[in-house]
Amino acid sequence: MASLIKMGMFKKVSLFDYQAMCRSIHHHGNSARPLLSPFYAVAAILRWVLSNALMFLLEFNFCGLWHSDYFVDAKAGYHTSHKTKKVDALHPCDTAYLGYMYDSSVREANSLIKCGRCQKMFVVQQIPDSNLILVVAQADCDCSRQYGAIPLDPKEIKYIL
């Protein structure tokens, strides 16, 4: 891809997403936060005890104590040993990222890439009546060390208000 960009087959285009969702980074720069930390620890322990007690009561079969002949043993659908996945808080934001646009004036190209001790040849050809291109590359030469990954990760736009 880096060679195709260098040859002019693809051009960098800045794209903007005005409806993106970004991860919230919580910074508590408040000096009173350490004073409240014991209360947060006690609240977390209390919440854990109450949730486990509730799950125990929901899974416990009270009817089985009196009429065990009329019920069939069933596998519980939810186990307390399942760990819940921590989900990051998201907030709406604007992001910018790089995209690559194909230059349709270039119909066919080929090139040779020198990768240390070996050379890699590739051919690129536009498929007629479509928006597709065919890339055929020699697979016996690894150029991943010489050419790094092309970043496509979106970057959050921070506005100064």
CSV table of C-alpha atoms in Angstrom, one decimal, residues 1 3 19 43 45 58 60 70-72 74 104 106 109 130 139 154 159:
chain,number,residue,atom,x,y,z
A,1,MET,CA,0.0,0.0,0.0
A,3,SER,CA,4.3,1.8,-2.7
A,19,GLN,CA,-21.2,11.4,15.1
A,43,ALA,CA,-19.9,1.0,49.1
A,45,ILE,CA,-18.0,-4.2,49.2
A,58,LEU,CA,-32.7,-16.3,42.9
A,60,PHE,CA,-32.0,-21.3,45.5
A,70,TYR,CA,-42.3,-33.1,41.6
A,71,PHE,CA,-39.3,-31.1,40.3
A,72,VAL,CA,-36.6,-32.0,37.8
A,74,ALA,CA,-32.1,-28.2,35.8
A,104,SER,CA,-9.1,6.2,-11.6
A,106,VAL,CA,-4.2,5.0,-13.4
A,109,ALA,CA,0.8,-0.4,-12.8
A,130,SER,CA,-16.4,-1.9,-11.5
A,139,ALA,CA,4.5,-13.8,-1.5
A,154,PRO,CA,-9.4,7.9,14.2
A,159,TYR,CA,-12.2,22.0,20.4
